[in-house]
Amino acid sequence: MRILVTGGAGFIGSHVVDRYVDLRHEVLVIDNLSTGCRRNVNPLADFEKIDIRSDHLNKIFREFQPDVVNHHAAQISVPISVKDPLLDADINVKGLINVLENCVAHKIRKVIFVSSGGAVYGEAEEYPTTENYPPSPMSPYAINKLLGEKYLDFYHHQYGLQYTILRYANVYGPRQIPHGEAGVVSIFINNNLAEKPSDLYVFKENPEGMKRDYIYVEDIAQVNELVLNRGEHSIFNVGTGIPTATGDLLKEISKQMEVSLKPIMGDARPGDIKRSCLNIDKVIKELGWNPRTDLKDGISSTISYLKKQ
Ligand SMILES: NC(=O)c1ccc[n+]([C@@H]2O[C@H](COP(=O)([O-])OP(=O)(O)OC[C@H]3O[C@@H](n4cnc5c(N)ncnc54)[C@H](O)[C@@H]3O)[C@@H](O)[C@H]2O)c1
């Protein structure tokens, strides 16, 4: 299969590319390297440095003629989206529309779109949250991810473009760059390596920290393999269904690294939500996917990776 991966030089996208290359698919990565990195790109994949908002995307689609487009490129920081909502909309909405227009023009069979289960549901009462729960996004990043899902539905109904939407929980693992809310595992490990105390942002009523569902990046790569030919016109939560408080995450990381630094406590930031955890019954039932990596093992692999950097 010929697969175009946007954002394939980034943290998650590069693991998805590795998986596709291992399966002997022909892969083209497009990425503007704003947060991604050329050395993340598998040497057996082709690479074009380009912005997803560019008019030149047309030439790339015409020449590569992908069967499937896997869309991972995005502005991923919630705090940046709050500070600069126009930038977030420009990349995460206008950039997506440019990709979808090219999919239609070049008769692409399917788009895999990456949304955020950690963001679109907002402060959900149903917990762990199912795909049917009415989204209530609380940041421009979350609003624009949800808008992206709506655009997928529009392009499906208007032009017959097939899609699968993956709503990830908080993904962690090797190659994650230490910024943004989802980067806490890397941030905490890097701080410990530098013997620097970590910031712990908390809501007053939850001093142990916000609760998140942490999923290892290789498990995420596997679900991207399964949806190449399945899960049409569907939305799947992809997480573990297990909540972990940020304070407990830091304790586990520090225990494994044998570090005992006290965190610096701070108030929750604009756009932060108190708790998020995904119900994953649908992805288990319909795709037979299961998270394989337990949090302790995933942390241990991430520590080993970051120690070598
Ligand atoms: N990390 C998480 O926990 C998490 C959770 C839910 C959803 N997601 C989504 O997964 C996807 C990948 O996230 P990530 O954590 O790997 O982040 P990342 O920043 O490592 O990857 C994003 C990639 O997109 C590229 N990019 C950004 N803007 C671009 C543009 N205008 N044109 C071309 N390329 C551009 C970046 O250079 C980078 O390589 C994003 O869509 C993100 O919203 C991530």
GROMACS .gro file of C-alpha atoms and ligand atoms in nm:
model
  353
    1MET     CA    1   0.000   0.000   0.000
    2ARG     CA    2   0.116   0.357  -0.064
    3ILE     CA    3   0.073   0.562   0.252
    4LEU     CA    4   0.132   0.933   0.300
    5VAL     CA    5   0.194   1.020   0.666
    6THR     CA    6   0.167   1.387   0.761
    7GLY     CA    7   0.367   1.474   1.073
    8GLY     CA    8   0.571   1.156   1.027
    9ALA     CA    9   0.885   1.325   1.160
   10GLY     CA   10   0.714   1.386   1.494
   11PHE     CA   11   0.689   1.172   1.803
   12ILE     CA   12   0.384   0.954   1.729
   13GLY     CA   13   0.388   0.983   1.349
   14SER     CA   14   0.745   0.850   1.329
   15HIS     CA   15   0.648   0.534   1.523
   16VAL     CA   16   0.351   0.485   1.290
   17VAL     CA   17   0.589   0.521   0.993
   18ASP     CA   18   0.823   0.259   1.146
   19ARG     CA   19   0.531   0.019   1.175
   20TYR     CA   20   0.418   0.078   0.815
   21VAL     CA   21   0.774   0.036   0.685
   22ASP     CA   22   0.811  -0.290   0.883
   23LEU     CA   23   0.495  -0.413   0.710
   24ARG     CA   24   0.663  -0.327   0.375
   25HIS     CA   25   0.425  -0.047   0.281
   26GLU     CA   26   0.559   0.233   0.065
   27VAL     CA   27   0.565   0.541   0.288
   28LEU     CA   28   0.605   0.912   0.215
   29VAL     CA   29   0.640   1.145   0.513
   30ILE     CA   30   0.550   1.511   0.481
   31ASP     CA   31   0.642   1.739   0.768
   32ASN     CA   32   0.754   2.103   0.810
   33LEU     CA   33   0.987   2.000   1.098
   34SER     CA   34   0.839   2.269   1.325
   35THR     CA   35   0.849   2.026   1.620
   36GLY     CA   36   0.947   1.708   1.437
   37CYS     CA   37   1.295   1.605   1.349
   38ARG     CA   38   1.446   1.461   1.029
   39ARG     CA   39   1.637   1.189   1.216
   40ASN     CA   40   1.306   1.047   1.349
   41VAL     CA   41   1.208   0.951   0.994
   42ASN     CA   42   1.270   0.587   0.908
   43PRO     CA   43   1.546   0.567   0.642
   44LEU     CA   44   1.325   0.340   0.429
   45ALA     CA   45   1.052   0.606   0.406
   46ASP     CA   46   1.063   0.900   0.162
   47PHE     CA   47   1.055   1.249   0.307
   48GLU     CA   48   0.940   1.591   0.184
   49LYS     CA   49   0.979   1.900   0.399
   50ILE     CA   50   0.656   2.088   0.341
   51ASP     CA   51   0.381   2.263   0.536
   52ILE     CA   52   0.037   2.099   0.521
   53ARG     CA   53  -0.106   2.444   0.438
   54SER     CA   54   0.108   2.476   0.125
   55ASP     CA   55  -0.028   2.488  -0.233
   56HIS     CA   56   0.257   2.253  -0.330
   57LEU     CA   57   0.078   1.967  -0.156
   58ASN     CA   58  -0.106   1.911  -0.481
   59LYS     CA   59   0.218   1.821  -0.664
   60ILE     CA   60   0.316   1.579  -0.387
   61PHE     CA   61  -0.021   1.402  -0.399
   62ARG     CA   62  -0.011   1.389  -0.780
   63GLU     CA   63   0.335   1.233  -0.786
   64PHE     CA   64   0.300   0.990  -0.493
   65GLN     CA   65  -0.065   0.886  -0.552
   66PRO     CA   66  -0.125   0.750  -0.200
   67ASP     CA   67  -0.392   0.488  -0.125
   68VAL     CA   68  -0.422   0.606   0.235
   69VAL     CA   69  -0.338   0.935   0.407
   70ASN     CA   70  -0.253   0.915   0.777
   71HIS     CA   71  -0.284   1.265   0.924
   72HIS     CA   72  -0.069   1.321   1.232
   73ALA     CA   73   0.063   1.675   1.159
   74ALA     CA   74  -0.077   1.929   1.403
   75GLN     CA   75  -0.010   2.209   1.646
   76ILE     CA   76  -0.032   1.993   1.961
   77SER     CA   77   0.007   2.227   2.257
   78VAL     CA   78  -0.307   2.321   2.455
   79PRO     CA   79  -0.138   2.626   2.619
   80ILE     CA   80  -0.019   2.752   2.275
   81SER     CA   81  -0.373   2.708   2.137
   82VAL     CA   82  -0.507   2.922   2.425
   83LYS     CA   83  -0.242   3.192   2.367
   84ASP     CA   84  -0.268   3.187   1.988
   85PRO     CA   85  -0.600   3.037   1.873
   86LEU     CA   86  -0.552   3.173   1.520
   87LEU     CA   87  -0.230   2.974   1.478
   88ASP     CA   88  -0.396   2.659   1.609
   89ALA     CA   89  -0.692   2.700   1.369
   90ASP     CA   90  -0.458   2.777   1.080
   91ILE     CA   91  -0.265   2.451   1.120
   92ASN     CA   92  -0.527   2.220   1.269
   93VAL     CA   93  -0.828   2.331   1.062
   94LYS     CA   94  -0.698   2.506   0.747
   95GLY     CA   95  -0.410   2.258   0.715
   96LEU     CA   96  -0.648   1.964   0.750
   97ILE     CA   97  -0.886   2.109   0.489
   98ASN     CA   98  -0.595   2.146   0.248
   99VAL     CA   99  -0.507   1.779   0.304
  100LEU     CA  100  -0.871   1.672   0.256
  101GLU     CA  101  -0.913   1.880  -0.062
  102ASN     CA  102  -0.610   1.700  -0.204
  103CYS     CA  103  -0.752   1.362  -0.095
  104VAL     CA  104  -1.066   1.433  -0.296
  105ALA     CA  105  -0.882   1.578  -0.597
  106HIS     CA  106  -0.652   1.275  -0.614
  107LYS     CA  107  -0.919   1.014  -0.530
  108ILE     CA  108  -0.755   0.887  -0.212
  109ARG     CA  109  -0.936   0.584  -0.070
  110LYS     CA  110  -0.907   0.662   0.300
  111VAL     CA  111  -0.790   0.912   0.562
  112ILE     CA  112  -0.686   0.819   0.916
  113PHE     CA  113  -0.738   1.128   1.131
  114VAL     CA  114  -0.588   1.170   1.474
  115SER     CA  115  -0.805   1.344   1.729
  116SER     CA  116  -0.769   1.373   2.104
  117GLY     CA  117  -0.975   1.175   2.353
  118GLY     CA  118  -0.781   1.356   2.623
  119ALA     CA  119  -0.918   1.689   2.498
  120VAL     CA  120  -1.249   1.669   2.307
  121TYR     CA  121  -1.464   1.532   2.592
  122GLY     CA  122  -1.364   1.813   2.827
  123GLU     CA  123  -1.460   1.756   3.191
  124ALA     CA  124  -1.679   1.451   3.117
  125GLU     CA  125  -1.923   1.314   3.375
  126GLU     CA  126  -1.906   0.968   3.218
  127TYR     CA  127  -1.573   0.829   3.337
  128PRO     CA  128  -1.401   0.644   3.172
  129THR     CA  129  -1.560   0.819   2.876
  130THR     CA  130  -1.712   0.640   2.575
  131GLU     CA  131  -1.711   0.763   2.214
  132ASN     CA  132  -2.085   0.841   2.239
  133TYR     CA  133  -2.041   1.094   2.518
  134PRO     CA  134  -2.125   1.445   2.389
  135PRO     CA  135  -1.793   1.629   2.345
  136SER     CA  136  -1.740   1.948   2.539
  137PRO     CA  137  -1.402   2.086   2.428
  138MET     CA  138  -1.244   2.337   2.665
  139SER     CA  139  -0.954   2.478   2.461
  140PRO     CA  140  -0.902   2.598   2.101
  141TYR     CA  141  -0.690   2.284   2.045
  142ALA     CA  142  -0.980   2.060   2.153
  143ILE     CA  143  -1.237   2.267   1.960
  144ASN     CA  144  -1.030   2.239   1.642
  145LYS     CA  145  -0.974   1.862   1.682
  146LEU     CA  146  -1.351   1.821   1.710
  147LEU     CA  147  -1.401   2.048   1.409
  148GLY     CA  148  -1.155   1.827   1.220
  149GLU     CA  149  -1.374   1.525   1.296
  150LYS     CA  150  -1.677   1.713   1.159
  151TYR     CA  151  -1.487   1.798   0.840
  152LEU     CA  152  -1.407   1.426   0.794
  153ASP     CA  153  -1.776   1.350   0.817
  154PHE     CA  154  -1.855   1.625   0.566
  155TYR     CA  155  -1.598   1.498   0.314
  156HIS     CA  156  -1.735   1.147   0.358
  157HIS     CA  157  -2.094   1.249   0.288
  158GLN     CA  158  -2.010   1.496   0.013
  159TYR     CA  159  -1.739   1.303  -0.174
  160GLY     CA  160  -1.744   0.947  -0.035
  161LEU     CA  161  -1.397   0.984   0.123
  162GLN     CA  162  -1.353   0.701   0.374
  163TYR     CA  163  -1.209   0.773   0.716
  164THR     CA  164  -1.128   0.642   1.062
  165ILE     CA  165  -1.090   0.879   1.356
  166LEU     CA  166  -0.859   0.780   1.641
  167ARG     CA  167  -0.910   0.970   1.966
  168TYR     CA  168  -0.585   0.915   2.153
  169ALA     CA  169  -0.545   0.937   2.528
  170ASN     CA  170  -0.213   1.081   2.656
  171VAL     CA  171   0.056   0.917   2.449
  172TYR     CA  172   0.411   0.876   2.588
  173GLY     CA  173   0.732   0.698   2.493
  174PRO     CA  174   1.062   0.741   2.310
  175ARG     CA  175   1.104   1.051   2.083
  176GLN     CA  176   0.843   1.259   2.266
  177ILE     CA  177   0.968   1.613   2.298
  178PRO     CA  178   0.936   1.754   2.648
  179HIS     CA  179   0.670   2.024   2.603
  180GLY     CA  180   0.292   2.035   2.608
  181GLU     CA  181   0.072   1.865   2.861
  182ALA     CA  182   0.106   1.520   2.706
  183GLY     CA  183   0.485   1.538   2.729
  184VAL     CA  184   0.493   1.503   3.108
  185VAL     CA  185   0.658   1.161   3.108
  186SER     CA  186   0.953   1.297   2.906
  187ILE     CA  187   0.955   1.624   3.101
  188PHE     CA  188   0.970   1.447   3.438
  189ILE     CA  189   1.241   1.206   3.321
  190ASN     CA  190   1.452   1.488   3.173
  191ASN     CA  191   1.415   1.695   3.490
  192ASN     CA  192   1.525   1.398   3.702
  193LEU     CA  193   1.824   1.337   3.474
  194ALA     CA  194   1.920   1.705   3.516
  195GLU     CA  195   1.852   1.678   3.892
  196LYS     CA  196   1.599   1.959   3.854
  197PRO     CA  197   1.265   1.954   4.045
  198SER     CA  198   0.954   1.914   3.828
  199ASP     CA  199   0.653   2.147   3.823
  200LEU     CA  200   0.332   1.978   3.933
  201TYR     CA  201   0.020   2.168   3.826
  202VAL     CA  202  -0.281   2.088   4.040
  203PHE     CA  203  -0.640   2.191   4.099
  204LYS     CA  204  -0.692   2.282   4.468
  205GLU     CA  205  -0.938   1.995   4.518
  206ASN     CA  206  -0.696   1.738   4.366
  207PRO     CA  207  -0.354   1.798   4.525
  208GLU     CA  208  -0.221   1.465   4.386
  209GLY     CA  209  -0.249   1.614   4.035
  210MET     CA  210  -0.472   1.580   3.730
  211LYS     CA  211  -0.576   1.232   3.623
  212ARG     CA  212  -0.477   1.113   3.277
  213ASP     CA  213  -0.487   0.791   3.075
  214TYR     CA  214  -0.128   0.719   2.960
  215ILE     CA  215  -0.084   0.499   2.653
  216TYR     CA  216   0.250   0.378   2.516
  217VAL     CA  217   0.339   0.493   2.165
  218GLU     CA  218   0.407   0.145   2.021
  219ASP     CA  219   0.053   0.039   2.113
  220ILE     CA  220  -0.068   0.346   1.924
  221ALA     CA  221   0.139   0.247   1.618
  222GLN     CA  222  -0.033  -0.092   1.619
  223VAL     CA  223  -0.383   0.056   1.606
  224ASN     CA  224  -0.275   0.265   1.306
  225GLU     CA  225  -0.187  -0.063   1.133
  226LEU     CA  226  -0.528  -0.216   1.209
  227VAL     CA  227  -0.727   0.077   1.068
  228LEU     CA  228  -0.556   0.072   0.727
  229ASN     CA  229  -0.832  -0.163   0.610
  230ARG     CA  230  -1.085  -0.157   0.891
  231GLY     CA  231  -1.290   0.073   1.112
  232GLU     CA  232  -1.442   0.269   0.823
  233HIS     CA  233  -1.655   0.570   0.912
  234SER     CA  234  -1.587   0.513   1.284
  235ILE     CA  235  -1.443   0.689   1.584
  236PHE     CA  236  -1.228   0.491   1.830
  237ASN     CA  237  -1.095   0.589   2.170
  238VAL     CA  238  -0.738   0.463   2.203
  239GLY     CA  239  -0.603   0.452   2.557
  240THR     CA  240  -0.582   0.210   2.848
  241GLY     CA  241  -0.895   0.288   3.049
  242ILE     CA  242  -0.672   0.334   3.356
  243PRO     CA  243  -0.637   0.681   3.515
  244THR     CA  244  -0.310   0.791   3.677
  245ALA     CA  245  -0.265   1.112   3.879
  246THR     CA  246   0.029   1.327   3.766
  247GLY     CA  247   0.174   1.317   4.118
  248ASP     CA  248   0.169   0.935   4.114
  249LEU     CA  249   0.328   0.933   3.768
  250LEU     CA  250   0.613   1.150   3.897
  251LYS     CA  251   0.653   0.921   4.201
  252GLU     CA  252   0.680   0.610   3.978
  253ILE     CA  253   0.933   0.779   3.745
  254SER     CA  254   1.140   0.902   4.040
  255LYS     CA  255   1.125   0.558   4.206
  256GLN     CA  256   1.254   0.389   3.889
  257MET     CA  257   1.530   0.651   3.854
  258GLU     CA  258   1.611   0.645   4.226
  259VAL     CA  259   1.568   1.021   4.249
  260SER     CA  260   1.400   1.202   4.541
  261LEU     CA  261   1.335   1.562   4.439
  262LYS     CA  262   1.030   1.743   4.577
  263PRO     CA  263   0.805   1.882   4.299
  264ILE     CA  264   0.729   2.255   4.271
  265MET     CA  265   0.353   2.287   4.312
  266GLY     CA  266   0.166   2.523   4.075
  267ASP     CA  267  -0.194   2.603   3.980
  268ALA     CA  268  -0.365   2.432   3.684
  269ARG     CA  269  -0.314   2.626   3.359
  270PRO     CA  270  -0.584   2.769   3.127
  271GLY     CA  271  -0.736   2.486   2.921
  272ASP     CA  272  -0.633   2.214   3.171
  273ILE     CA  273  -0.897   1.958   3.259
  274LYS     CA  274  -0.915   1.782   3.596
  275ARG     CA  275  -0.947   1.425   3.480
  276SER     CA  276  -0.959   1.228   3.161
  277CYS     CA  277  -0.974   0.855   3.101
  278LEU     CA  278  -1.104   0.670   2.796
  279ASN     CA  279  -1.339   0.375   2.778
  280ILE     CA  280  -1.176   0.143   2.521
  281ASP     CA  281  -1.445  -0.127   2.488
  282LYS     CA  282  -1.521  -0.029   2.126
  283VAL     CA  283  -1.166  -0.059   1.992
  284ILE     CA  284  -1.121  -0.392   2.175
  285LYS     CA  285  -1.449  -0.532   2.040
  286GLU     CA  286  -1.438  -0.402   1.683
  287LEU     CA  287  -1.065  -0.407   1.604
  288GLY     CA  288  -0.939  -0.668   1.852
  289TRP     CA  289  -0.681  -0.413   1.970
  290ASN     CA  290  -0.558  -0.411   2.329
  291PRO     CA  291  -0.297  -0.195   2.502
  292ARG     CA  292  -0.003  -0.430   2.560
  293THR     CA  293   0.242  -0.210   2.748
  294ASP     CA  294   0.184  -0.153   3.115
  295LEU     CA  295   0.273   0.193   3.251
  296LYS     CA  296   0.573   0.075   3.458
  297ASP     CA  297   0.729  -0.100   3.156
  298GLY     CA  298   0.655   0.194   2.926
  299ILE     CA  299   0.817   0.436   3.172
  300SER     CA  300   1.120   0.207   3.201
  301SER     CA  301   1.165   0.197   2.818
  302THR     CA  302   1.127   0.576   2.798
  303ILE     CA  303   1.387   0.627   3.073
  304SER     CA  304   1.634   0.398   2.888
  305TYR     CA  305   1.575   0.594   2.565
  306LEU     CA  306   1.620   0.937   2.726
  307LYS     CA  307   1.934   0.829   2.914
  308LYS     CA  308   2.096   0.750   2.577
  309GLN     CA  309   2.010   1.094   2.430
  310LIG     N1  310   0.097   1.332   2.220
  310LIG     C1  311  -0.025   1.300   2.262
  310LIG     O1  312  -0.046   1.255   2.375
  310LIG     C2  313  -0.143   1.316   2.170
  310LIG     C3  314  -0.271   1.290   2.221
  310LIG     C4  315  -0.381   1.303   2.137
  310LIG     C5  316  -0.362   1.337   2.006
  310LIG     N2  317  -0.235   1.364   1.959
  310LIG     C6  318  -0.221   1.402   1.819
  310LIG     O2  319  -0.124   1.316   1.759
  310LIG     C7  320  -0.061   1.387   1.653
  310LIG     C8  321   0.091   1.379   1.668
  310LIG     O3  322   0.128   1.439   1.790
  310LIG     P1  323   0.274   1.424   1.855
  310LIG     O4  324   0.256   1.414   2.001
  310LIG     O5  325   0.350   1.322   1.783
  310LIG     O6  326   0.334   1.568   1.828
  310LIG     P2  327   0.462   1.617   1.744
  310LIG     O7  328   0.468   1.765   1.762
  310LIG     O8  329   0.581   1.535   1.780
  310LIG     O9  330   0.419   1.580   1.596
  310LIG     C9  331   0.354   1.670   1.509
  310LIG    C10  332   0.431   1.671   1.380
  310LIG    O10  333   0.362   1.756   1.288
  310LIG    C11  334   0.456   1.843   1.227
  310LIG     N3  335   0.384   1.965   1.189
  310LIG    C12  336   0.331   2.058   1.273
  310LIG     N4  337   0.273   2.156   1.202
  310LIG    C13  338   0.290   2.124   1.070
  310LIG    C14  339   0.254   2.186   0.950
  310LIG     N5  340   0.187   2.303   0.949
  310LIG     N6  341   0.287   2.126   0.833
  310LIG    C15  342   0.355   2.008   0.832
  310LIG     N7  343   0.392   1.945   0.945
  310LIG    C16  344   0.361   2.002   1.063
  310LIG    C17  345   0.563   1.867   1.331
  310LIG    O11  346   0.687   1.909   1.276
  310LIG    C18  347   0.573   1.729   1.395
  310LIG    O12  348   0.666   1.647   1.329
  310LIG    C19  349  -0.117   1.528   1.655
  310LIG    O13  350  -0.223   1.536   1.563
  310LIG    C20  351  -0.171   1.541   1.797
  310LIG    O14  352  -0.273   1.637   1.805
  310LIG    C21  353  -0.127   1.354   2.039
   0.00000   0.00000   0.00000
